[in-house]
Short mmCIF file of C-alpha atoms in Angstrom, two decimals:
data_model
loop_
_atom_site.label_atom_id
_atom_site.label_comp_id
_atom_site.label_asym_id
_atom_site.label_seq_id
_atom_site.Cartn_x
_atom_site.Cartn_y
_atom_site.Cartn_z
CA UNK E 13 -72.70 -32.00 -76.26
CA UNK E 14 -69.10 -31.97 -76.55
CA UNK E 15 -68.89 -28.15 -77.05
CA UNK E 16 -70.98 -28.17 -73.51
CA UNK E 17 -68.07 -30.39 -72.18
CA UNK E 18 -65.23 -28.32 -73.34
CA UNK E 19 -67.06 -24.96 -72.12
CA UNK E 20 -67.54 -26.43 -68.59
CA UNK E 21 -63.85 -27.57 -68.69
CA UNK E 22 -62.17 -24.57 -69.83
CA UNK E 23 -64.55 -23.01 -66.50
CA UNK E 24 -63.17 -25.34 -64.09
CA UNK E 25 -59.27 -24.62 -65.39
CA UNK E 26 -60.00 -20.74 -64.94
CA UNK E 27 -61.47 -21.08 -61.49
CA UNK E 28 -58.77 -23.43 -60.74
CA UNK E 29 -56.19 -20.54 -61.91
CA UNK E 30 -57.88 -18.00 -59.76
CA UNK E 31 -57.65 -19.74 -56.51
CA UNK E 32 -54.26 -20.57 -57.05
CA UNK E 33 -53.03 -17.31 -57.58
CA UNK E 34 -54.46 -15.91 -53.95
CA UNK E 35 -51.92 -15.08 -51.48
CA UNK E 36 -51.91 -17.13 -48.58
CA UNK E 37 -53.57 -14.93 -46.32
CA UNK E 38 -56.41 -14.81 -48.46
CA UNK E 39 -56.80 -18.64 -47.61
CA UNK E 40 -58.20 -19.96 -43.68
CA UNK E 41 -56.03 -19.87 -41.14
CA UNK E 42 -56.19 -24.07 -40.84
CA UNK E 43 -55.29 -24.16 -44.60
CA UNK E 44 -51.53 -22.21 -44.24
CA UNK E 45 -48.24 -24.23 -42.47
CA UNK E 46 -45.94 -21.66 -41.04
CA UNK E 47 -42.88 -21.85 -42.10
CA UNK E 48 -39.52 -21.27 -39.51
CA UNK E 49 -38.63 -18.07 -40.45
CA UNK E 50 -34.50 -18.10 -41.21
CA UNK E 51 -33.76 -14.75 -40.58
CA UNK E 52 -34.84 -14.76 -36.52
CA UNK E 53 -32.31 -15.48 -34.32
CA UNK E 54 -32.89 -17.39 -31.27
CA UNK E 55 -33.93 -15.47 -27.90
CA UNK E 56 -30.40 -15.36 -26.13
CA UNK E 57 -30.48 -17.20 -22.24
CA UNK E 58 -29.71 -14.84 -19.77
CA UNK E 59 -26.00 -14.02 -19.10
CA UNK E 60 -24.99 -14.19 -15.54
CA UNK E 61 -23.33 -11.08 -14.06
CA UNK E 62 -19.61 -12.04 -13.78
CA UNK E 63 -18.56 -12.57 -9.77
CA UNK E 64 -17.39 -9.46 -7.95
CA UNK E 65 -13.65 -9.02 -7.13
CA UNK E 66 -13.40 -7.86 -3.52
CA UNK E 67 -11.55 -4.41 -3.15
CA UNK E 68 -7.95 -4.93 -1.79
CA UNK E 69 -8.04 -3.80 1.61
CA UNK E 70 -5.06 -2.01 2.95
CA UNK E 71 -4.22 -0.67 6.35
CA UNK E 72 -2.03 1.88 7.43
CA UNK E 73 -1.50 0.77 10.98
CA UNK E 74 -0.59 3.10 14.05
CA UNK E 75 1.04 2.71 16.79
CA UNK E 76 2.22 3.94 20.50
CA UNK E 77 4.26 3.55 23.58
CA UNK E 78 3.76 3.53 26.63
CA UNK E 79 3.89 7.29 27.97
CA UNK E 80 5.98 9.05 30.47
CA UNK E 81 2.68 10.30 32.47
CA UNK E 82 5.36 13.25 33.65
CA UNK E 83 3.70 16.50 32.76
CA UNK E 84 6.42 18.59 30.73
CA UNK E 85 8.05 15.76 29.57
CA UNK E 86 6.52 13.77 27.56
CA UNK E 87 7.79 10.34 26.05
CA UNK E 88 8.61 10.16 22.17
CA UNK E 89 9.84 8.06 19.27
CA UNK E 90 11.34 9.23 16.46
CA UNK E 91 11.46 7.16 13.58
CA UNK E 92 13.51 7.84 10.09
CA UNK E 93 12.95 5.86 6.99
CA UNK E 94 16.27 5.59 4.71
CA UNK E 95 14.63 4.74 1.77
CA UNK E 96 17.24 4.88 -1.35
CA UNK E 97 19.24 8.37 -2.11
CA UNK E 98 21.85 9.77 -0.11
CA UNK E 99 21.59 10.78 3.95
CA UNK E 100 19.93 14.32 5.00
CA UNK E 101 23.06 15.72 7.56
CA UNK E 102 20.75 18.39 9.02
CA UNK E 103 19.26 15.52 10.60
CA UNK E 104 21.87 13.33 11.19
CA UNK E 105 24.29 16.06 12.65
CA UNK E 106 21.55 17.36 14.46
CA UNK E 107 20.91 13.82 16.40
CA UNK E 108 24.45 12.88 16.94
CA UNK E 109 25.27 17.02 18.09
CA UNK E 110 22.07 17.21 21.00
CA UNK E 111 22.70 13.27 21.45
CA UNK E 112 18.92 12.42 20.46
CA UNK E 113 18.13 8.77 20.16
CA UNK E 114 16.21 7.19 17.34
CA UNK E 115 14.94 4.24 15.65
CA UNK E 116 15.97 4.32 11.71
CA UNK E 117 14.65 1.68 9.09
CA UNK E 118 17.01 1.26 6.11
CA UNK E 119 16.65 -0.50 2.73
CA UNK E 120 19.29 -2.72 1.70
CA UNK E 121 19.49 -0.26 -1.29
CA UNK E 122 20.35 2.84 1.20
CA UNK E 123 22.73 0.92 2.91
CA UNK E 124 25.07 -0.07 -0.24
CA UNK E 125 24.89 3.62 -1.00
CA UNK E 126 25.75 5.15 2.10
CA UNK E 127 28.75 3.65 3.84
CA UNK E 128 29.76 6.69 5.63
CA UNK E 129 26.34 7.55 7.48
CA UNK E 130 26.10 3.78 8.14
CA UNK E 131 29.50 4.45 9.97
CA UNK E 132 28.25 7.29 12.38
CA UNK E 133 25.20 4.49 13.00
CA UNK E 134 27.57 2.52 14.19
CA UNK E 135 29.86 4.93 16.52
CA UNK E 136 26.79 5.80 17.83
CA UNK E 137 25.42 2.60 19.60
CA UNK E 138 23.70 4.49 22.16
CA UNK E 139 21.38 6.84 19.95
CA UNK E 140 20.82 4.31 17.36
CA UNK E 141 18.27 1.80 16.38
CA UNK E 142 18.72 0.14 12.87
CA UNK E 143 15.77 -1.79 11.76
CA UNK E 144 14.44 -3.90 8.56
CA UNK E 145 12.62 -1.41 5.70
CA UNK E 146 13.54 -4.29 2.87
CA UNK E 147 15.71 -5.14 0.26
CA UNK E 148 14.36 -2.75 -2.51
CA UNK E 149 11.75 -0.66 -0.56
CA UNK E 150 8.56 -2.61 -2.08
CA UNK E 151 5.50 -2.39 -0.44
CA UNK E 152 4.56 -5.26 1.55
CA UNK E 153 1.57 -6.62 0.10
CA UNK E 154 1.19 -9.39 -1.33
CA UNK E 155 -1.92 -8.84 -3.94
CA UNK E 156 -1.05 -7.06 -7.02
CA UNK E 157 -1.65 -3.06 -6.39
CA UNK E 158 0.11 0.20 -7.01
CA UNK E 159 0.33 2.38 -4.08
CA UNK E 160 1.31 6.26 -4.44
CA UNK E 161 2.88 4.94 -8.23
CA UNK E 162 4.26 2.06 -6.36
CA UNK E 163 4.11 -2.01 -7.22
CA UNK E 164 3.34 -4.20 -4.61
CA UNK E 165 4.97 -7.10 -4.28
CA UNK E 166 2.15 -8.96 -4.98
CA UNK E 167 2.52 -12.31 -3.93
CA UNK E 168 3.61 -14.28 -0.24
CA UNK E 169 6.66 -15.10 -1.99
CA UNK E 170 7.63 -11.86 -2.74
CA UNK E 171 6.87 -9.93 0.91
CA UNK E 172 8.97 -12.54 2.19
CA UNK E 173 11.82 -12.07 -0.06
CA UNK E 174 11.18 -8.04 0.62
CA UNK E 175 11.44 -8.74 4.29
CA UNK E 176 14.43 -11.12 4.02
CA UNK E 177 16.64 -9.58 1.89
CA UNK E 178 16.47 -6.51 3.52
CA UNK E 179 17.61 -8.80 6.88
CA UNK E 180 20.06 -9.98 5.38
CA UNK E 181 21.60 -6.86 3.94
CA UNK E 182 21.74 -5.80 7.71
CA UNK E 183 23.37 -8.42 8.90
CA UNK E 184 25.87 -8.38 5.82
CA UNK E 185 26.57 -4.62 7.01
CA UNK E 186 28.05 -5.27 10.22
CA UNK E 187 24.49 -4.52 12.37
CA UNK E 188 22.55 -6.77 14.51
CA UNK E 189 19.39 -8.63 12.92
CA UNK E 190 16.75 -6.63 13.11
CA UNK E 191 13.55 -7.15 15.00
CA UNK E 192 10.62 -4.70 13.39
CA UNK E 193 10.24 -4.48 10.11
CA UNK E 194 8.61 -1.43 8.33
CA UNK E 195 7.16 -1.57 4.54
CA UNK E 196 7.63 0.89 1.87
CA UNK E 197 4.42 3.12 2.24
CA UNK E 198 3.76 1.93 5.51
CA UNK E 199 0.65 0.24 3.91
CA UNK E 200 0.20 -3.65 4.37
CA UNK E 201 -2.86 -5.66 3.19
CA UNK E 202 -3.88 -8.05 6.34
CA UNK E 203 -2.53 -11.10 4.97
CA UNK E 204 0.35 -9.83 4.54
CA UNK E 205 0.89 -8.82 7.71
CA UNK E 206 0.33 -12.10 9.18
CA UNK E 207 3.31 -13.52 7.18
CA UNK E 208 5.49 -10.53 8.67
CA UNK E 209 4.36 -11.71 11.86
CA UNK E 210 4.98 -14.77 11.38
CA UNK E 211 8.45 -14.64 10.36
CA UNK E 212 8.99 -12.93 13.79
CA UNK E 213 8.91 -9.56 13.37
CA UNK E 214 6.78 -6.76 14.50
CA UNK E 215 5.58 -4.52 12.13
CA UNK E 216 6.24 -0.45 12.73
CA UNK E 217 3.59 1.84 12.15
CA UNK E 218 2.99 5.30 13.67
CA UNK E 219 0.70 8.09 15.17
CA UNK E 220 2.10 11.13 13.58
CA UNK E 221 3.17 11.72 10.21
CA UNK E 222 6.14 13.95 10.16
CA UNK E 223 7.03 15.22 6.92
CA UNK E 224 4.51 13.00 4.36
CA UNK E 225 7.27 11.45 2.86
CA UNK E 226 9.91 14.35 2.99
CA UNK E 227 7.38 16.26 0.55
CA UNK E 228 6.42 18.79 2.89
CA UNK E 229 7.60 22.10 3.55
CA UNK E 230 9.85 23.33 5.99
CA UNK E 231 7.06 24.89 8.31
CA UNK E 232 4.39 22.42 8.31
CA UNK E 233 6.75 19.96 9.38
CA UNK E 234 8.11 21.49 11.92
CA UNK E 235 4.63 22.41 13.16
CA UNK E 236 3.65 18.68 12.73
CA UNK E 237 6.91 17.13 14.50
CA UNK E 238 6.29 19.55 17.54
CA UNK E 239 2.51 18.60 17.66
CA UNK E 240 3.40 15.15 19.12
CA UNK E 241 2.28 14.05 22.44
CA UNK E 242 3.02 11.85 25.50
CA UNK E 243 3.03 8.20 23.73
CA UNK E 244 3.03 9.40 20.14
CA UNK E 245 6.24 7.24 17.19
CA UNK E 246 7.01 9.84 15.06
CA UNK E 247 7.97 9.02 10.97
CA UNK E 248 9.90 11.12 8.70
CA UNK E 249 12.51 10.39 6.08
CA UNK E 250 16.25 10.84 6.84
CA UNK E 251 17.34 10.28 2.61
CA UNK E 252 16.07 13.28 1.15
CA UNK E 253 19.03 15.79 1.51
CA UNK E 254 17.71 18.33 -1.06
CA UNK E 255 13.77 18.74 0.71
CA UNK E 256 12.86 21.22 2.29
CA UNK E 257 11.63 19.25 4.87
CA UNK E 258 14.70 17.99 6.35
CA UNK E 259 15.13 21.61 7.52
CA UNK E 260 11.90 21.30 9.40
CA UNK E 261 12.66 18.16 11.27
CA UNK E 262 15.63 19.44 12.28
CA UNK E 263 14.38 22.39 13.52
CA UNK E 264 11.59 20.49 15.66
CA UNK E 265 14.01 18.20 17.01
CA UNK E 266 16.00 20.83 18.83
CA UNK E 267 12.11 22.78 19.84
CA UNK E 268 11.61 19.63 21.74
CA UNK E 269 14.55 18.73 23.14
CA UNK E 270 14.05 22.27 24.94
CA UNK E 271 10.69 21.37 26.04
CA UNK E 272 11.90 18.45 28.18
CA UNK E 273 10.64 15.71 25.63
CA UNK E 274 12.08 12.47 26.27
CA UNK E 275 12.83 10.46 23.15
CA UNK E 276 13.12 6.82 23.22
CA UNK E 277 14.15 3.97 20.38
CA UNK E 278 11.50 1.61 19.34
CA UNK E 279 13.34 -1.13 21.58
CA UNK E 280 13.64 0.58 24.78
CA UNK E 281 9.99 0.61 25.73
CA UNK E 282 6.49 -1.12 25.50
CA UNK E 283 4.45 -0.56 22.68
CA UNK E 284 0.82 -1.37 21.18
CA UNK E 285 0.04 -1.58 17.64
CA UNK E 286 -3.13 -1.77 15.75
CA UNK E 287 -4.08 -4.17 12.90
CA UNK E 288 -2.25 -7.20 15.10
CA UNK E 289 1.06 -5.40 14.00
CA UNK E 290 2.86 -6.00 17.55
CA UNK E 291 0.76 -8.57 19.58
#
């Protein structure tokens, strides 16, 4: 009897031992706990795109007089940015010499450079009109940009102190305070030009691009200068002595003159700008 006991025993213990060593998918699904896995990571949430920053808008802003309506003699105004360097006499002889008026922006920079040109400027009440291009010829805009390899001022605080210094430097210089103001580049962001506006002065754009900043040749800006009509405000750059572009202007100028074109200064006639630059 007792070997009967021990046999049946020892039979139990081996079954016992077999069951236990099955893996657990060998057992029923209701018999195996799941453990949480360590090693998987959580499903990330969503990210959100990040918010859009709207493109800086910036305007280049034209603008006209009124025209002479005279066939043959149409109504112009010349306009010469002294930016910084020196002053380009084949201009400035050439509009003192056939006594052609014009309206020229200068940067307080120019003006502590060039004492002597400043001088004819001021001999020459009748031809001249000296207006605000700032204090360091920055453009006026006041978002953080570069424009043509430019900074922008890039704040309210900073157009304003562009606009004012440059004032001031006028005024310091013996000429009258100015009444336009005109921003390195010629490119404003809108903003921006309703501080100008606000501090009183009207903002000078154009309709015909004389010499793209002084970088163009001789030729093409004389061809440019002479394509200008009945109402059209002419810019080029009176600072670049050593361009060949200089020649062209001057060249034009005289073309002109012998076409019966009438030339006018900013301030001796009405005027309509774009981009609520004059109204």
């Amino acid at each position: 009897m007792n070997r009967i006991l021990l046999a049946s025993a020892f039979l139990l213990v081996s079954i016992s031992a077999v069951f236990a060593d099955e893996t657990p998918s060998a057992l029923p699904a209701s018999a195996v706990v799941s453990p949480v896995p360590a090693a998987v990571s959580p499903v990330p949430a969503a990210v959100s795109p990040a918010p859009k920053v709207p493109a800086l808008k910036l305007v280049e802003p034209h603008l006209h007089i009124a025209r002479s309506n005279i066939a043959g003699h149409a109504r112009i105004a010349l306009t010469f940015d002294a930016c910084m360097g020196q002053a380009d006499e084949r201009i400035l002889s050439t509009l003192v010499r056939e006594r052609i008026p014009a309206t020229i922006f200068v940067t307080a920079r120019w003006l502590k450079r060039n004492p002597a040109t400043l001088a004819v400027f001021l001999q020459n009440p009748d031809l001249f009109e000296l207006e605000n291009h700032g204090q360091n010829h920055i453009p006026a805009v006041d978002t953080p940009a570069l424009i043509y390899g430019i900074a922008s001022a890039g704040s309210p605080q900073a157009v304003r102190q562009e606009v004012e210094g440059g004032a001031a430097a006028m005024v310091a210089a013996g000429l009258p305070a100015p009444h336009w103001f005109r921003g390195s580049t010629a490119k404003y962001d809108l903003s921006a030009i309703g501080e100008i506006r606000a501090m009183g002065y009207r903002i000078a754009g154009y309709s015909v691009n004389g010499d793209g900043g002084s970088l163009l040749g001789a030729g093409i800006t004389e061809k440019r200068i002479a394509s200008a009509k009945d109402g059209d405000v002419v810019i080029s750059h009176i600072n670049q002595p050593t361009h060949a572009a200089g020649e062209g202007v001057a060249k034009a100028l005289v073309d002109l003159k012998a076409k019966g074109t009438q030339f006018v200064r900013l301030g001796d006639v009405e005027d309509t700008g774009d981009d609520k630059t004059t109204q």
